[in-house]
Coordinates of C-alpha atoms in Angstrom, one line a residue:
X1 CA -66.1 -54.6 -44.5
X2 CA -64.6 -57.8 -43.3
X3 CA -66.5 -61.0 -44.1
X4 CA -67.4 -63.1 -41.1
X5 CA -67.1 -66.9 -41.8
X6 CA -68.2 -69.9 -39.8
X7 CA -69.7 -67.7 -37.1
X8 CA -66.2 -66.7 -35.9
X9 CA -66.0 -63.3 -34.5
X10 CA -63.9 -60.8 -36.5
X11 CA -60.2 -60.3 -35.4
X12 CA -59.6 -57.6 -32.8
X13 CA -56.6 -55.4 -33.4
X14 CA -54.5 -54.8 -30.2
X15 CA -53.9 -51.2 -29.2
X16 CA -50.5 -52.0 -27.7
X17 CA -47.5 -51.6 -30.0
X18 CA -45.6 -54.6 -31.3
X19 CA -42.4 -55.2 -29.5
X20 CA -39.2 -56.4 -31.1
X21 CA -37.6 -59.7 -30.1
X22 CA -35.5 -59.7 -27.0
X23 CA -31.9 -58.4 -27.6
X24 CA -32.9 -56.3 -30.6
X25 CA -32.0 -52.6 -30.4
X26 CA -34.7 -50.3 -31.4
X27 CA -34.8 -46.9 -33.0
X28 CA -36.6 -43.9 -31.4
X29 CA -39.6 -44.9 -33.6
X30 CA -39.6 -48.5 -32.2
X31 CA -37.8 -50.1 -35.2
X32 CA -35.3 -52.9 -34.9
X33 CA -32.5 -51.2 -36.6
X34 CA -30.7 -49.7 -33.6
X35 CA -30.4 -46.2 -32.3
X36 CA -28.5 -43.8 -34.4
X37 CA -25.9 -41.8 -32.4
X38 CA -25.1 -38.2 -33.2
X39 CA -21.5 -37.7 -34.2
X40 CA -19.8 -34.4 -33.8
X41 CA -18.2 -32.6 -36.8
X42 CA -14.7 -33.7 -37.6
X43 CA -13.5 -30.1 -37.3
X44 CA -14.8 -29.5 -33.8
X45 CA -11.6 -30.4 -32.0
X46 CA -9.6 -28.1 -34.1
X47 CA -12.2 -25.4 -33.6
X48 CA -11.8 -25.8 -29.8
X49 CA -8.1 -25.5 -30.1
X50 CA -8.2 -22.2 -32.0
X51 CA -8.3 -20.0 -28.8
X52 CA -5.2 -21.6 -27.4
X53 CA -3.4 -21.6 -30.7
X54 CA -4.3 -17.9 -31.2
X55 CA -3.0 -17.0 -27.7
X56 CA 0.2 -19.0 -28.4
X57 CA 0.8 -17.3 -31.7
X58 CA 0.3 -13.8 -30.2
X59 CA 2.2 -14.3 -26.9
X60 CA 5.0 -16.6 -28.1
X61 CA 5.1 -16.8 -31.9
X62 CA 5.1 -13.1 -32.6
X63 CA 7.9 -12.2 -30.1
X64 CA 9.9 -15.1 -31.4
X65 CA 9.6 -13.8 -35.0
X66 CA 10.4 -10.3 -34.0
X67 CA 13.5 -11.5 -32.1
X68 CA 14.6 -13.5 -35.1
X69 CA 14.3 -10.3 -37.3
X70 CA 16.2 -8.3 -34.7
X71 CA 19.1 -10.8 -34.7
X72 CA 19.8 -9.8 -38.3
X73 CA 20.0 -6.1 -37.5
X74 CA 22.7 -3.8 -36.1
X75 CA 20.7 -2.2 -33.4
X76 CA 22.1 -0.1 -30.5
X77 CA 20.9 2.9 -28.6
X78 CA 21.6 5.3 -31.5
X79 CA 19.5 3.3 -34.0
X80 CA 16.8 2.8 -31.4
X81 CA 16.4 6.5 -30.7
X82 CA 16.5 7.5 -34.4
X83 CA 14.2 4.7 -35.4
X84 CA 16.7 3.5 -38.0
X85 CA 16.7 -0.1 -39.2
X86 CA 20.3 -1.1 -40.2
X87 CA 20.3 -4.7 -41.5
X88 CA 23.6 -6.6 -40.7
X89 CA 22.8 -9.9 -42.3
X90 CA 24.5 -12.7 -40.5
X91 CA 27.2 -10.6 -38.9
X92 CA 25.8 -11.0 -35.4
X93 CA 25.8 -14.8 -35.8
X94 CA 29.3 -14.9 -37.2
X95 CA 30.6 -12.7 -34.4
X96 CA 28.8 -14.7 -31.8
X97 CA 29.9 -18.1 -33.1
X98 CA 33.4 -16.9 -33.5
X99 CA 33.6 -15.6 -29.9
X100 CA 35.4 -17.8 -27.2
X101 CA 33.2 -16.3 -24.5
X102 CA 30.1 -17.7 -26.2
X103 CA 31.4 -21.2 -26.3
X104 CA 32.8 -21.0 -22.8
X105 CA 29.4 -19.8 -21.5
X106 CA 27.7 -22.6 -23.6
X107 CA 29.8 -25.3 -22.0
X108 CA 29.2 -23.8 -18.6
X109 CA 25.5 -23.7 -19.2
X110 CA 25.4 -27.4 -20.3
X111 CA 27.4 -28.5 -17.2
X112 CA 25.3 -26.4 -14.9
X113 CA 22.1 -27.9 -16.3
X114 CA 23.3 -31.4 -16.1
X115 CA 24.4 -31.2 -12.5
X116 CA 21.3 -29.5 -11.3
X117 CA 18.9 -31.8 -13.2
X118 CA 20.7 -34.9 -11.8
X119 CA 20.5 -33.6 -8.2
X120 CA 16.9 -32.5 -8.6
X121 CA 15.7 -35.8 -10.1
X122 CA 17.6 -37.7 -7.4
X123 CA 16.2 -35.8 -4.4
X124 CA 12.8 -35.3 -6.0
X125 CA 12.5 -39.1 -6.6
X126 CA 13.5 -40.0 -3.1
X127 CA 11.1 -37.4 -1.6
X128 CA 8.3 -38.7 -3.8
X129 CA 8.9 -42.3 -2.7
X130 CA 9.0 -41.1 0.9
X131 CA 5.6 -39.4 0.5
X132 CA 4.2 -42.8 -0.7
X133 CA 5.5 -44.5 2.4
X134 CA 4.4 -42.0 5.0
X135 CA 1.1 -42.0 6.9
X136 CA -1.7 -39.5 6.0
X137 CA -0.7 -36.9 8.7
X138 CA 3.0 -36.8 7.9
X139 CA 2.3 -36.9 4.2
X140 CA 0.0 -33.9 4.5
X141 CA 2.6 -32.0 6.6
X142 CA 5.5 -32.8 4.1
X143 CA 3.3 -32.0 1.1
X144 CA 2.3 -28.6 2.6
X145 CA 5.9 -27.7 3.0
X146 CA 6.8 -28.8 -0.5
X147 CA 3.9 -26.8 -2.0
X148 CA 4.9 -23.6 0.0
X149 CA 8.5 -24.0 -1.2
X150 CA 7.4 -24.4 -4.8
X151 CA 4.9 -21.6 -4.7
X152 CA 7.3 -19.0 -3.2
X153 CA 8.2 -16.4 -5.9
X154 CA 11.7 -16.7 -7.3
X155 CA 12.8 -13.2 -6.3
X156 CA 11.4 -13.7 -2.7
X157 CA 13.3 -17.0 -2.5
X158 CA 16.4 -15.4 -3.8
X159 CA 16.2 -12.6 -1.2
X160 CA 16.0 -15.2 1.5
X161 CA 19.0 -17.0 0.2
X162 CA 21.0 -13.8 0.0
X163 CA 20.2 -13.2 3.7
X164 CA 21.1 -16.8 4.6
X165 CA 24.5 -16.6 2.8
X166 CA 25.3 -13.0 3.6
X167 CA 29.0 -12.4 4.4
X168 CA 28.7 -10.5 7.7
X169 CA 25.3 -11.3 9.2
X170 CA 24.3 -14.5 7.3
X171 CA 22.8 -17.4 9.2
X172 CA 24.9 -20.0 7.4
X173 CA 28.2 -18.3 8.3
X174 CA 27.0 -17.9 11.9
X175 CA 26.1 -21.7 12.2
X176 CA 29.4 -22.7 10.7
X177 CA 31.3 -20.5 13.1
X178 CA 29.1 -21.9 16.0
X179 CA 30.1 -25.6 15.1
X180 CA 33.8 -24.7 15.1
X181 CA 34.5 -23.7 11.6
X182 CA 35.7 -20.2 12.6
X183 CA 37.3 -19.5 9.2
X184 CA 33.9 -19.4 7.7
X185 CA 32.7 -16.6 10.0
X186 CA 33.1 -14.0 7.3
X187 CA 33.2 -16.1 4.2
X188 CA 32.0 -14.3 1.0
X189 CA 29.8 -16.9 -0.8
X190 CA 29.4 -14.7 -3.9
X191 CA 33.0 -13.8 -4.2
X192 CA 34.1 -16.8 -6.3
X193 CA 32.7 -18.9 -9.1
X194 CA 32.3 -22.2 -7.2
X195 CA 30.7 -20.8 -4.0
X196 CA 28.3 -18.6 -6.1
X197 CA 27.3 -21.6 -8.2
X198 CA 26.7 -23.6 -5.0
X199 CA 24.3 -21.0 -3.7
X200 CA 22.5 -20.7 -7.0
X201 CA 22.2 -24.5 -7.4
X202 CA 21.0 -24.9 -3.8
X203 CA 18.3 -22.3 -4.5
X204 CA 17.3 -24.0 -7.8
X205 CA 17.2 -27.4 -6.3
X206 CA 15.1 -26.2 -3.4
X207 CA 12.5 -24.6 -5.7
X208 CA 12.4 -27.6 -8.1
X209 CA 12.3 -30.6 -6.0
X210 CA 8.7 -30.1 -4.8
X211 CA 7.4 -30.3 -8.4
X212 CA 9.2 -33.6 -9.1
X213 CA 8.3 -35.1 -5.6
X214 CA 4.6 -34.3 -5.7
X215 CA 4.2 -35.5 -9.3
X216 CA 6.1 -38.7 -8.6
X217 CA 4.0 -39.4 -5.6
X218 CA 0.9 -38.9 -7.8
X219 CA 2.4 -41.4 -10.2
X220 CA 2.9 -44.1 -7.5
X221 CA -0.8 -43.9 -6.6
X222 CA -1.6 -45.4 -10.0
X223 CA 0.4 -48.6 -9.5
X224 CA -2.0 -51.5 -8.7
X225 CA -1.3 -53.0 -5.3
X226 CA -1.9 -56.4 -6.6
X227 CA 1.4 -56.2 -8.4
X228 CA 3.2 -55.8 -5.2
X229 CA 1.3 -58.6 -3.6
X230 CA 2.2 -60.9 -6.5
X231 CA 5.9 -59.9 -6.3
X232 CA 5.8 -60.6 -2.5
X233 CA 4.4 -64.1 -3.2
X234 CA 7.2 -64.7 -5.7
X235 CA 9.7 -63.9 -2.9
X236 CA 10.8 -60.5 -4.2
X237 CA 12.3 -58.2 -1.6
X238 CA 11.9 -54.4 -1.4
X239 CA 14.7 -53.7 -3.9
X240 CA 13.4 -56.3 -6.4
X241 CA 9.8 -55.0 -6.0
X242 CA 11.0 -51.5 -6.8
X243 CA 13.0 -52.7 -9.9
X244 CA 10.3 -54.9 -11.3
X245 CA 7.0 -53.1 -10.3
X246 CA 7.6 -49.5 -9.3
X247 CA 10.3 -48.4 -11.7
X248 CA 8.6 -49.6 -14.9
X249 CA 5.5 -47.6 -14.0
X250 CA 7.5 -44.5 -13.1
X251 CA 9.8 -44.6 -16.2
X252 CA 7.5 -42.5 -18.4
X253 CA 7.1 -40.0 -15.6
X254 CA 10.8 -39.7 -15.0
X255 CA 11.4 -39.3 -18.8
X256 CA 8.8 -36.5 -19.1
X257 CA 10.0 -34.8 -15.8
X258 CA 13.6 -34.9 -16.8
X259 CA 12.6 -33.3 -20.2
X260 CA 10.8 -30.4 -18.4
X261 CA 13.6 -29.9 -15.8
X262 CA 16.3 -29.7 -18.6
X263 CA 14.2 -26.9 -20.2
X264 CA 13.6 -25.0 -17.0
X265 CA 17.1 -25.2 -15.6
X266 CA 18.8 -24.4 -19.0
X267 CA 16.7 -21.2 -19.3
X268 CA 16.9 -20.2 -15.7
X269 CA 17.5 -16.5 -15.5
X270 CA 16.2 -14.8 -12.3
X271 CA 18.0 -17.2 -9.9
X272 CA 21.4 -16.5 -11.4
X273 CA 20.9 -12.8 -12.1
X274 CA 19.3 -11.9 -8.8
X275 CA 22.1 -13.6 -6.8
X276 CA 25.1 -11.8 -8.3
X277 CA 24.1 -10.7 -11.8
X278 CA 26.3 -13.4 -13.4
X279 CA 29.4 -12.3 -11.3
X280 CA 32.0 -12.3 -10.0
X281 CA 33.7 -11.1 -13.2
X282 CA 30.9 -12.8 -15.3
X283 CA 32.1 -16.2 -14.2
X284 CA 28.6 -17.5 -13.4
X285 CA 26.8 -16.4 -16.5
X286 CA 24.7 -18.9 -18.4
X287 CA 23.4 -18.4 -21.9
X288 CA 20.2 -16.5 -20.9
X289 CA 22.2 -14.2 -18.6
X290 CA 24.8 -13.8 -21.2
X291 CA 22.2 -12.8 -23.9
X292 CA 20.7 -10.2 -21.5
X293 CA 24.1 -8.7 -20.6
X294 CA 25.3 -8.5 -24.2
X295 CA 21.9 -7.2 -25.4
X296 CA 20.5 -5.0 -22.8
X297 CA 23.6 -4.4 -20.6
X298 CA 26.0 -3.5 -23.4
X299 CA 23.2 -2.2 -25.7
X300 CA 24.1 -4.6 -28.5
X301 CA 20.4 -5.6 -29.0
X302 CA 21.1 -7.4 -32.3
X303 CA 23.9 -9.5 -30.7
X304 CA 21.7 -10.3 -27.7
X305 CA 18.9 -11.4 -30.0
X306 CA 21.3 -13.7 -32.0
X307 CA 22.6 -15.3 -28.8
X308 CA 19.0 -15.9 -27.7
X309 CA 18.2 -17.6 -31.0
X310 CA 21.3 -19.8 -30.7
X311 CA 20.3 -20.6 -27.2
X312 CA 17.0 -22.0 -28.5
X313 CA 18.8 -24.0 -31.1
X314 CA 21.2 -25.5 -28.5
X315 CA 18.3 -26.4 -26.2
X316 CA 16.5 -28.1 -29.1
X317 CA 19.7 -30.1 -29.8
X318 CA 20.0 -31.1 -26.2
X319 CA 16.4 -32.2 -26.0
X320 CA 16.5 -34.2 -29.3
X321 CA 17.6 -37.3 -27.3
X322 CA 14.6 -37.1 -25.0
X323 CA 12.2 -36.5 -27.8
X324 CA 13.5 -39.6 -29.6
X325 CA 13.2 -41.6 -26.4
X326 CA 9.7 -40.4 -25.8
X327 CA 8.6 -41.3 -29.3
X328 CA 10.3 -44.7 -29.1
X329 CA 8.4 -45.4 -25.9
X330 CA 5.1 -44.4 -27.5
X331 CA 5.8 -46.8 -30.4
X332 CA 6.6 -49.6 -27.9
X333 CA 3.3 -49.0 -26.0
X334 CA 1.3 -49.3 -29.3

């Protein structure tokens, strides 16, 4: 029992909890040591990636491994029917690398990719900048047209272009004849190498520009308007504002988009094959079409597999420059 002294009443304990000093973080129990945050396990991100990695391994990795094994076999229709595995070692690679046709098609593929990527990036960039300048209604109208062109299936778009450039009843020949170019009335657009490549390139550019334009417009929306105002106060004109404000922000986008376009154009198959099957006289074959014709068309499946593996190696070699540039840019940003 407490002892009462000098007639003073005993101390009364307050029922309210004691509070910590202002600015002190408390624990769930009211202590001054700060709230403990729950941390997720370190392996959780890798666990979440497992489904995607498994799907990639099954849908991409396994066919790639089987194609690599096939490239070391001598497989034609006879071995395929008899279920006979005849290993040929590196004969398919030696025969392919020693063929003049392979190197001719490789050079054609590289030039075809370079020209189309340059045209796509040019028109895609101009269209994206135009979208940023237009009003809401015109931007919606142009964006809808771009999305419809991009979403059209490749074979459907190829069929439309075959009708447009048909020799007898094509719209293009009819329009050229109507404006006075009567020699183009019955012109065969798929009868030569250059005209066929022109039709194929026009189709590829038409289906690829929307992707570049829409993504570039999305990139322009991330540029702070204050930078343009500051540039205007410094006396910069439109060209100088583009060079000092717009282009630095769009450079990472242009690098990544060019990277993707090189991959997509280099491996383009349905556009070329559906127009004229690599003709005339196999003069418009690129490496994917060449691999298909040699492998499936001529029933040299091992040779076709070897060509496809070499196609991947060549593509990786072409993309090494862009990979180094991307890594260098990441290091500069850090």
